[in-house]
GROMACS .gro file of C-alpha atoms in nm:
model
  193
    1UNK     CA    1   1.607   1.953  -0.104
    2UNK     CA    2   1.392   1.740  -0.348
    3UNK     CA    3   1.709   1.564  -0.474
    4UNK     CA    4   1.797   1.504  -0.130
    5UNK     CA    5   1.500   1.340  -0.028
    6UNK     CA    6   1.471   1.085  -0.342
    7UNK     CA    7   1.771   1.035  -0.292
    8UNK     CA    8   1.767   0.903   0.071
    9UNK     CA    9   1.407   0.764   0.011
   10UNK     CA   10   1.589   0.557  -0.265
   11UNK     CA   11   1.927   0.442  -0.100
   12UNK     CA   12   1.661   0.344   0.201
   13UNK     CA   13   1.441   0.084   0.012
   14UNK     CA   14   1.745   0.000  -0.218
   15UNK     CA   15   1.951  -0.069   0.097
   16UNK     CA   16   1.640  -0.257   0.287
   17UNK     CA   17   1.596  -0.496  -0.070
   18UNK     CA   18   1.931  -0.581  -0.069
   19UNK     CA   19   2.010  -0.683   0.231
   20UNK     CA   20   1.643  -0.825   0.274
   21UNK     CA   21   1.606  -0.670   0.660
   22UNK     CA   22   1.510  -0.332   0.824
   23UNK     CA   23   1.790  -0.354   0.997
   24UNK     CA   24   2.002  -0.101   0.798
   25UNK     CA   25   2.238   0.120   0.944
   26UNK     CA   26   2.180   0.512   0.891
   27UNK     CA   27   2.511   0.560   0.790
   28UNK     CA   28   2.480   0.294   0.513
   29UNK     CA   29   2.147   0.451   0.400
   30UNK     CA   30   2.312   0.879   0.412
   31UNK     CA   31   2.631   0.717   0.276
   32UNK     CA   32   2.470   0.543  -0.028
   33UNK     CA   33   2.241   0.883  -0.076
   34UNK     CA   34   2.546   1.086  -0.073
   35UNK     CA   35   2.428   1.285   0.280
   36UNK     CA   36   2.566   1.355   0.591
   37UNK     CA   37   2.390   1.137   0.895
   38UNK     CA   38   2.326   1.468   1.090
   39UNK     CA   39   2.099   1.500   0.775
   40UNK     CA   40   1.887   1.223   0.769
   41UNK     CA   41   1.848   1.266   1.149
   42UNK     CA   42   1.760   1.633   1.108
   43UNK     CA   43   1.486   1.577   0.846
   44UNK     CA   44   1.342   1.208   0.975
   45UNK     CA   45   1.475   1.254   1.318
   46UNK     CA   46   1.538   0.844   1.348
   47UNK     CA   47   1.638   0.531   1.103
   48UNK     CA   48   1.241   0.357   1.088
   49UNK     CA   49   1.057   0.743   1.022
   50UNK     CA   50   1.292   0.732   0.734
   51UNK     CA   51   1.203   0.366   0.614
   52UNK     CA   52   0.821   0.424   0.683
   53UNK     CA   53   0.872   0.743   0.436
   54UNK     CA   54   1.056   0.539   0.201
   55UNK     CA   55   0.768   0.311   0.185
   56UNK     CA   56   0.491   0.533   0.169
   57UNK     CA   57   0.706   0.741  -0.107
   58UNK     CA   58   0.730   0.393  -0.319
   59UNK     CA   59   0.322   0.327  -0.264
   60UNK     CA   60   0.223   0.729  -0.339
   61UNK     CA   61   0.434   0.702  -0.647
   62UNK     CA   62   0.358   0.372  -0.770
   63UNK     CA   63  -0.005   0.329  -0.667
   64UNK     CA   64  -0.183   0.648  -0.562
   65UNK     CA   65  -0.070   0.863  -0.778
   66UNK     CA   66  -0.129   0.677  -1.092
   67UNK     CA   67  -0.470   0.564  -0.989
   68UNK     CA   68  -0.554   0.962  -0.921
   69UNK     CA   69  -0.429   1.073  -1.258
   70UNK     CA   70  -0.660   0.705  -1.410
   71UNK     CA   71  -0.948   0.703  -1.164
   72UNK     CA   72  -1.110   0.453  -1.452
   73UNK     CA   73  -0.761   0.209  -1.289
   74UNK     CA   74  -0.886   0.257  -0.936
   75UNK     CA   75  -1.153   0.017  -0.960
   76UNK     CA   76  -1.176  -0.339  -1.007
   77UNK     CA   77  -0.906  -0.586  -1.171
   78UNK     CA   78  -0.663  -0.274  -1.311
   79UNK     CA   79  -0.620  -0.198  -0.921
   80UNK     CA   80  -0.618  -0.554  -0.774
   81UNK     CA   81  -0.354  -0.604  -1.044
   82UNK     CA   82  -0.162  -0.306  -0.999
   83UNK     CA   83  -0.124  -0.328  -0.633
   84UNK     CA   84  -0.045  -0.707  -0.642
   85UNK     CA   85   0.235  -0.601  -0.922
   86UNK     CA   86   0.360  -0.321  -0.700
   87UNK     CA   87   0.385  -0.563  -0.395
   88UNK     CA   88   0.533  -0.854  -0.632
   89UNK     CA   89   0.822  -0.585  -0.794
   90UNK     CA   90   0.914  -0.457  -0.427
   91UNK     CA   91   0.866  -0.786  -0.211
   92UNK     CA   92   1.217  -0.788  -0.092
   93UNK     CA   93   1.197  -0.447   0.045
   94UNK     CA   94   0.799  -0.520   0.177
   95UNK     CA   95   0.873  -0.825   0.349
   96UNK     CA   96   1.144  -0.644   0.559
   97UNK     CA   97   0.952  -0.363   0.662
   98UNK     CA   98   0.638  -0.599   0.730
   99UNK     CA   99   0.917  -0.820   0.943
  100UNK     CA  100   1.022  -0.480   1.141
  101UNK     CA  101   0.901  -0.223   1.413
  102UNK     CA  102   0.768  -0.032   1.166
  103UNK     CA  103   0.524  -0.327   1.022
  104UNK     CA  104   0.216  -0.135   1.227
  105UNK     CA  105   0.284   0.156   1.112
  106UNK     CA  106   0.315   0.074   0.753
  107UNK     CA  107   0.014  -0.115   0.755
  108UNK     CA  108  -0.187   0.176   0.910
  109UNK     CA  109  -0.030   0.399   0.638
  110UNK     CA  110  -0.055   0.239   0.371
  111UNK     CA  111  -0.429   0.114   0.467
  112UNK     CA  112  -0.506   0.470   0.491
  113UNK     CA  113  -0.348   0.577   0.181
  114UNK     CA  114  -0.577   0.312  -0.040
  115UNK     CA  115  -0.845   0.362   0.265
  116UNK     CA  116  -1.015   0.666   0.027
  117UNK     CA  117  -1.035   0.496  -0.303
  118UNK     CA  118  -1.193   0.186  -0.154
  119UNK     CA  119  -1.421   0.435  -0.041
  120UNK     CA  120  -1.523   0.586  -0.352
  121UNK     CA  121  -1.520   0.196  -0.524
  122UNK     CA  122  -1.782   0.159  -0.222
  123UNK     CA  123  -2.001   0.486  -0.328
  124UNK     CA  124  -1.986   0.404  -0.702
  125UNK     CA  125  -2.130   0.066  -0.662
  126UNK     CA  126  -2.384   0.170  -0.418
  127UNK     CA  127  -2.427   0.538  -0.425
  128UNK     CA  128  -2.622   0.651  -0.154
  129UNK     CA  129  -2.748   0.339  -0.012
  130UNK     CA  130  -2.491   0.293   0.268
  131UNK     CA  131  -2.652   0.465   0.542
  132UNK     CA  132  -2.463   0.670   0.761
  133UNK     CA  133  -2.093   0.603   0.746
  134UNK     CA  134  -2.096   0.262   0.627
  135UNK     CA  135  -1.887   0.356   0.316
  136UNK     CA  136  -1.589   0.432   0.522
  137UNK     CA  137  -1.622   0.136   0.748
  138UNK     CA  138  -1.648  -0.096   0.451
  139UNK     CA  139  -1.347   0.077   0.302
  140UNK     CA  140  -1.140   0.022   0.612
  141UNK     CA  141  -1.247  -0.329   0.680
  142UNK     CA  142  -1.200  -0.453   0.307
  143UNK     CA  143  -0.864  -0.207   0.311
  144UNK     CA  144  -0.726  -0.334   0.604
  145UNK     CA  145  -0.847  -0.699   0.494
  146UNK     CA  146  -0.637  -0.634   0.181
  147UNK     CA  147  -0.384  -0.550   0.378
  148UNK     CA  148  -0.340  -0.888   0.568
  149UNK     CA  149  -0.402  -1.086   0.243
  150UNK     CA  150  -0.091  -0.908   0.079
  151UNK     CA  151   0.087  -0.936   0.406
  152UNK     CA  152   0.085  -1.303   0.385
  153UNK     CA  153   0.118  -1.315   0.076
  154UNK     CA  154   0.456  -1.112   0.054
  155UNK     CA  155   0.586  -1.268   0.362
  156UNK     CA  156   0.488  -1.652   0.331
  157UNK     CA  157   0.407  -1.735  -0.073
  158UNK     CA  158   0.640  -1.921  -0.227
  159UNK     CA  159   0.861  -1.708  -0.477
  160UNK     CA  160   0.779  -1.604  -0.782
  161UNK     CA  161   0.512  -1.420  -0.653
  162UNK     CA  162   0.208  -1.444  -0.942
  163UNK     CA  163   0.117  -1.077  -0.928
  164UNK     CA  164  -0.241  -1.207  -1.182
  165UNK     CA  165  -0.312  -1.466  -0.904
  166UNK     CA  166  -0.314  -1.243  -0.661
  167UNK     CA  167  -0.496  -1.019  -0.854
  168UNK     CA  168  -0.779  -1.264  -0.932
  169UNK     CA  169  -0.803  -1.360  -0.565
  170UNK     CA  170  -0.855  -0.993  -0.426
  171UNK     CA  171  -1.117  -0.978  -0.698
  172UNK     CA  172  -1.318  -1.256  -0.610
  173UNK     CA  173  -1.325  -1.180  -0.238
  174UNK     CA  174  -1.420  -0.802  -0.371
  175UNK     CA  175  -1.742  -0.998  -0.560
  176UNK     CA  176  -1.816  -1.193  -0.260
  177UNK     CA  177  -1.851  -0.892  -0.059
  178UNK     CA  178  -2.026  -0.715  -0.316
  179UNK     CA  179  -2.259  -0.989  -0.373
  180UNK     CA  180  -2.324  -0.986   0.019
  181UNK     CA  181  -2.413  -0.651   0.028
  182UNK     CA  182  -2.699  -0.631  -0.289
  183UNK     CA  183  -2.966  -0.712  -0.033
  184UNK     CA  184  -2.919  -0.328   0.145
  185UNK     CA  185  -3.199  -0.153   0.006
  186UNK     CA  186  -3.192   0.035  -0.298
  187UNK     CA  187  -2.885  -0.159  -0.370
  188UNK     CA  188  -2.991  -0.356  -0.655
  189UNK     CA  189  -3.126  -0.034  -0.800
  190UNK     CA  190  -2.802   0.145  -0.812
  191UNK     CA  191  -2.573  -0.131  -0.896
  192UNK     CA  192  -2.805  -0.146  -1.181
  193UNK     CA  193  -2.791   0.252  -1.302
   0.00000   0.00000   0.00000
């Protein structure tokens, strides 16, 4: 079953890269994985719940995962850089999804699947100075800002994508916002500590 899936996942963004659209037929993407159609259908029940799977598989692996097994990665430059990387190494395969009807989707996904670790960037800067559930909202809103920067970026930048230009520019709008928020109380105390 595990081989199965990978392999589907796989054939799915190798398929969408390629051919540089969404637009691929389920019986390219089960004949490629070595599966029956009936199969895909039966397990993702239609073509784009099978590329929004592939793409969330490809982020999980390449970007959660590591940054859970590092958490010291998950902060700062290491993580701007690794996400811009990931998004540079994959653009064909990105800028069709972001180009399809599953763009939404993927962008709610995926902004929820880096949504937490913003969050606890947001608590280890500040602690306990957000009131409320600040922490959160600044993780979505700088997430989903993210989100549209590398959207852009991977649909309208010139290629070669500079993966450390990127990086550098999510970091400096990071330091902007942190800068903004210093003057919450207690702020300066525990970006100090």
């Amino acid at each position: 079953m595990r081989r199965t899936r990978a392999a589907l996942l796989g054939a799915a963004v190798a398929l969408v890269s390629e051919r540089g659209t969404a637009n691929v037929p389920v019986s390219d993407i089960a004949d490629a994985a070595g599966v029956s159609r009936q199969l895909v259908y039966l397990h993702y029940g239609d073509r784009d719940r099978l590329l929004l799977e592939a793409a969330l598989d490809l982020a999980r692996r390449e970007l959660a995962e590591p940054w859970e097994a590092a958490p010291e990665t998950a902060i700062g430059r290491p993580r701007a850089l690794a996400i811009a990387r990931h998004f540079a190494a994959h653009r064909a395969f990105y800028r069709a999804m972001f180009n399809s009807a599953s763009a939404f989707a993927l962008n709610r996904e995926v902004s929820g699947l880096l949504s937490p670790l913003r969050s606890e960037a947001m608590r280890a800067r500040f602690g306990d100075v957000l009131p409320g559930q600040l922490d959160g909202d600044l993780a979505a809103f700088i997430t989903g800002g993210i989100g549209a920067i590398i959207y852009l970026w991977v649909t309208e930048a010139e290629a070669p994508l500079d993966p450390e230009g990127m990086a550098d520019r999510l970091v400096a709008v990071g330091d902007l916002l942190g800068a903004a928020l210093e003057h919450l109380p207690g702020a300066a105390e525990q970006h100090a500590r």
